[in-house]
JSON list of C-alpha atoms in Angstrom, two decimals:
[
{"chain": "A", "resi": 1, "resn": "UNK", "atom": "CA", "xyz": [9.89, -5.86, 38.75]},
{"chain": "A", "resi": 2, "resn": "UNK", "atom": "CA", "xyz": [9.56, -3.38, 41.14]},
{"chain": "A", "resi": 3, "resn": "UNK", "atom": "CA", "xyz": [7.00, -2.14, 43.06]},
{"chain": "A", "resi": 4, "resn": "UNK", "atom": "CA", "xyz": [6.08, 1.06, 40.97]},
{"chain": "A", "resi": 5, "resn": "UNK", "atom": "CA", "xyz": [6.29, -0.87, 38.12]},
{"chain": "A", "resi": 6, "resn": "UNK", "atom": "CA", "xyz": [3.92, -3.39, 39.45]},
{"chain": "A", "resi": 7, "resn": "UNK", "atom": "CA", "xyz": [1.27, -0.21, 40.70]},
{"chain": "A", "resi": 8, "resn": "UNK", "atom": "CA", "xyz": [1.32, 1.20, 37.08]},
{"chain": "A", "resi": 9, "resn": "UNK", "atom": "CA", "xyz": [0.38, -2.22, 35.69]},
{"chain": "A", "resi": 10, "resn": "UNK", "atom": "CA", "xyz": [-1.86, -2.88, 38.17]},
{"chain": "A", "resi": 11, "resn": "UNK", "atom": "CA", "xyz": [-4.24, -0.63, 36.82]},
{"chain": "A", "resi": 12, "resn": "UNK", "atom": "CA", "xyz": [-3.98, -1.68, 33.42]},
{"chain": "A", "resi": 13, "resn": "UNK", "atom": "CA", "xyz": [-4.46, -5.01, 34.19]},
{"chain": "A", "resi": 14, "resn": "UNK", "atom": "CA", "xyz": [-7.84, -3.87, 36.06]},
{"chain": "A", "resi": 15, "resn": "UNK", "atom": "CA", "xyz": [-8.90, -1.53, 32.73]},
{"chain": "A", "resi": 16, "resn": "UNK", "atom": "CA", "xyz": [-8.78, -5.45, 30.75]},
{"chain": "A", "resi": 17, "resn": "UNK", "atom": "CA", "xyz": [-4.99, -5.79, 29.54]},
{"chain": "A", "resi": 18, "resn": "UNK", "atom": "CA", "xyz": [-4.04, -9.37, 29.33]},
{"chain": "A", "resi": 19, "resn": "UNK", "atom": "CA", "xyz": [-0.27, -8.46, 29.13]},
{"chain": "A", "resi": 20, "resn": "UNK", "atom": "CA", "xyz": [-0.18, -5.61, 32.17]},
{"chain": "A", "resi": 21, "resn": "UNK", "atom": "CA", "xyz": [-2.30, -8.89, 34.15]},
{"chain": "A", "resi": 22, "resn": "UNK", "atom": "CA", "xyz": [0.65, -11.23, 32.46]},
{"chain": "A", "resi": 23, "resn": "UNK", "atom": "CA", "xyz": [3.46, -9.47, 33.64]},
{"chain": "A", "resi": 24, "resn": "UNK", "atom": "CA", "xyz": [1.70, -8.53, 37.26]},
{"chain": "A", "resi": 25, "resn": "UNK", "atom": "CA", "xyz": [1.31, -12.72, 37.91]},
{"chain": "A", "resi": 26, "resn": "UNK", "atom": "CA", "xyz": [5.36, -13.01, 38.99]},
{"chain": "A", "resi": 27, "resn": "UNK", "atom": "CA", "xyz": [5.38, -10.02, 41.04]},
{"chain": "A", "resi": 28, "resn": "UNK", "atom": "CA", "xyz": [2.31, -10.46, 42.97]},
{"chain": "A", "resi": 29, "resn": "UNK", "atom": "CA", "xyz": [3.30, -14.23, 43.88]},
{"chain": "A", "resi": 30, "resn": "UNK", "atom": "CA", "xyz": [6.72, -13.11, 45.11]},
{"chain": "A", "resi": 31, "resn": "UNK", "atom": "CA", "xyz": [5.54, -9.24, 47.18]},
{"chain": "A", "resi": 32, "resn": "UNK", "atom": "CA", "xyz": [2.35, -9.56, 49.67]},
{"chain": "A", "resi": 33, "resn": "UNK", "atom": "CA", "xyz": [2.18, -5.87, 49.83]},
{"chain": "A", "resi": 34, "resn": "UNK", "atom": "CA", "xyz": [1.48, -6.05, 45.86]},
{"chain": "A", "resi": 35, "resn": "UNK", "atom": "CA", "xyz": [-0.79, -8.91, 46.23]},
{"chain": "A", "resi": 36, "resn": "UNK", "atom": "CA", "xyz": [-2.94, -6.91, 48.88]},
{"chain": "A", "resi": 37, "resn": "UNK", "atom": "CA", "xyz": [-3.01, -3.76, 47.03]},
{"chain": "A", "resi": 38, "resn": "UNK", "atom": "CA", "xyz": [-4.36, -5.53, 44.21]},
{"chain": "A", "resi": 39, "resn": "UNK", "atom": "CA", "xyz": [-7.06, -7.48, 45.65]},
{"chain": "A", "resi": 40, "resn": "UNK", "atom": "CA", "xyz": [-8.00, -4.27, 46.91]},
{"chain": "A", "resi": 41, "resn": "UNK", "atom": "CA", "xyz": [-8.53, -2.40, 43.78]},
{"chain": "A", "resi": 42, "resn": "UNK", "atom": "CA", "xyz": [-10.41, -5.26, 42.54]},
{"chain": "A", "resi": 43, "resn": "UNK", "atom": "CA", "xyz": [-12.85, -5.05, 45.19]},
{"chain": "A", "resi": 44, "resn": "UNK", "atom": "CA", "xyz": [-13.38, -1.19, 44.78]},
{"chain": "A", "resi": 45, "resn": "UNK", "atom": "CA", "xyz": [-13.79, -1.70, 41.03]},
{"chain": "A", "resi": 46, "resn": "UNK", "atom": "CA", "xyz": [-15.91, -4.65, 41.77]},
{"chain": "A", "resi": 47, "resn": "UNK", "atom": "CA", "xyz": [-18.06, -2.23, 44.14]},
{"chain": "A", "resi": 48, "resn": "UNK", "atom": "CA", "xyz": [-17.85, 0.56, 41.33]},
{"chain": "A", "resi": 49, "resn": "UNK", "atom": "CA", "xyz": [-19.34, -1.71, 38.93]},
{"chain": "A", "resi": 50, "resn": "UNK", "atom": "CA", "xyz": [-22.01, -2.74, 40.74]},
{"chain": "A", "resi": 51, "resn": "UNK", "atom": "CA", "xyz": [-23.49, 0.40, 41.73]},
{"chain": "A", "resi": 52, "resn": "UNK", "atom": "CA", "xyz": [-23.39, 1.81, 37.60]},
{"chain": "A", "resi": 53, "resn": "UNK", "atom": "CA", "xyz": [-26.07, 0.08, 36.67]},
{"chain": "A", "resi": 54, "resn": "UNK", "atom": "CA", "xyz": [-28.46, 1.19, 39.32]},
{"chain": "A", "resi": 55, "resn": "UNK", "atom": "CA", "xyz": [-31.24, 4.14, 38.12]},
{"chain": "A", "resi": 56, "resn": "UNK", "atom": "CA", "xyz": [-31.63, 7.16, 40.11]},
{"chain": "A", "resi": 57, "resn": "UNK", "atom": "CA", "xyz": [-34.79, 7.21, 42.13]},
{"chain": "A", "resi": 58, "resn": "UNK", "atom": "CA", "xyz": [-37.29, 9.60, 39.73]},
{"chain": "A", "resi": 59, "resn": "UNK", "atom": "CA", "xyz": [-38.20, 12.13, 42.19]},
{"chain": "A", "resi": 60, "resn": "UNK", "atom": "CA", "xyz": [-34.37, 12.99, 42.62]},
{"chain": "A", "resi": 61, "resn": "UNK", "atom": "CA", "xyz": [-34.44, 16.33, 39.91]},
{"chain": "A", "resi": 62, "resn": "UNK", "atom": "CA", "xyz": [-37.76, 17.13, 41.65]},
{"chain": "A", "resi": 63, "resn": "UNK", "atom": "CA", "xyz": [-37.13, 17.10, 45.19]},
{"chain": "A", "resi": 64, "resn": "UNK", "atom": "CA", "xyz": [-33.75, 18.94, 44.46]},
{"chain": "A", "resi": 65, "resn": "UNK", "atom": "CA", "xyz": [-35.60, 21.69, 42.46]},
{"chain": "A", "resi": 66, "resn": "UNK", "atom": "CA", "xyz": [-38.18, 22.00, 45.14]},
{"chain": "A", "resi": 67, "resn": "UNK", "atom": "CA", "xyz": [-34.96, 22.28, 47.99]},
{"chain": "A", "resi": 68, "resn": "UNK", "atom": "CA", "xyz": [-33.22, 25.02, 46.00]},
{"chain": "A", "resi": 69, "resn": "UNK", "atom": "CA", "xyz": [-35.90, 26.93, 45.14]},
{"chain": "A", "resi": 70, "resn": "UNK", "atom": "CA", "xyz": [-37.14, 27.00, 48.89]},
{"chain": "A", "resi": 71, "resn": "UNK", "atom": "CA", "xyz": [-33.28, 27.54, 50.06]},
{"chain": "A", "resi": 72, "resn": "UNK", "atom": "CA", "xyz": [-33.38, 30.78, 47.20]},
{"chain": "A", "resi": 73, "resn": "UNK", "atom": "CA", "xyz": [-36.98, 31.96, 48.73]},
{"chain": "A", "resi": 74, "resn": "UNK", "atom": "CA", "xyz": [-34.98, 32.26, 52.25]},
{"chain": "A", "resi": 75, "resn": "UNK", "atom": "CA", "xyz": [-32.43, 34.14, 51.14]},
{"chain": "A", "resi": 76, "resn": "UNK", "atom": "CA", "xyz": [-34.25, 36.53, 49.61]},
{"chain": "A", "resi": 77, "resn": "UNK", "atom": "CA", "xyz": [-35.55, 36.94, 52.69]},
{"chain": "A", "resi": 78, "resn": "UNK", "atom": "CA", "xyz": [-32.67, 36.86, 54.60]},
{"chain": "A", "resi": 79, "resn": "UNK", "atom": "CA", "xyz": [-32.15, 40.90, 56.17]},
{"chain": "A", "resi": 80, "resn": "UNK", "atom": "CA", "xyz": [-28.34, 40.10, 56.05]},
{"chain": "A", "resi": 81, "resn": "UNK", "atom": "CA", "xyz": [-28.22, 40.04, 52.00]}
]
């Protein structure tokens, strides 16, 4: 297998198919490069994962309204518009 090949299944392995994470086992034991590159998309999806489940903080959509309305008061202001 080459490289390429390897990349493509790589992330199908990550999105949960057993035969993409099958066929990956060979090439990853034989090519370091492969092997790194793969341990580092599992961290990122790893990462990824565990921020999903947080919850926004519930001022978020009220503090941002306040901002833009104050930003959209200023430019109406503004004796440049």
């Amino acid at each position: 297998m080459r490289c390429d090949e390897a990349r493509e299944l790589m992330h199908e392995a990550l999105d949960g198919s057993a035969e993409a994470r099958e066929a990956l086992v060979a090439h990853l034991a034989e090519c370091q490069g492969c092997a790194a590159e793969f341990a580092a998309l599992q961290r990122v999806q790893g990462a990824v994962a565990a921020t999903v489940d947080r919850e926004p903080p519930t001022d978020r959509l009220e503090r941002a309204t306040v901002a833009a309305l104050a930003l959209a008061g200023e430019r109406r202001r503004s004796p440049w518009v």
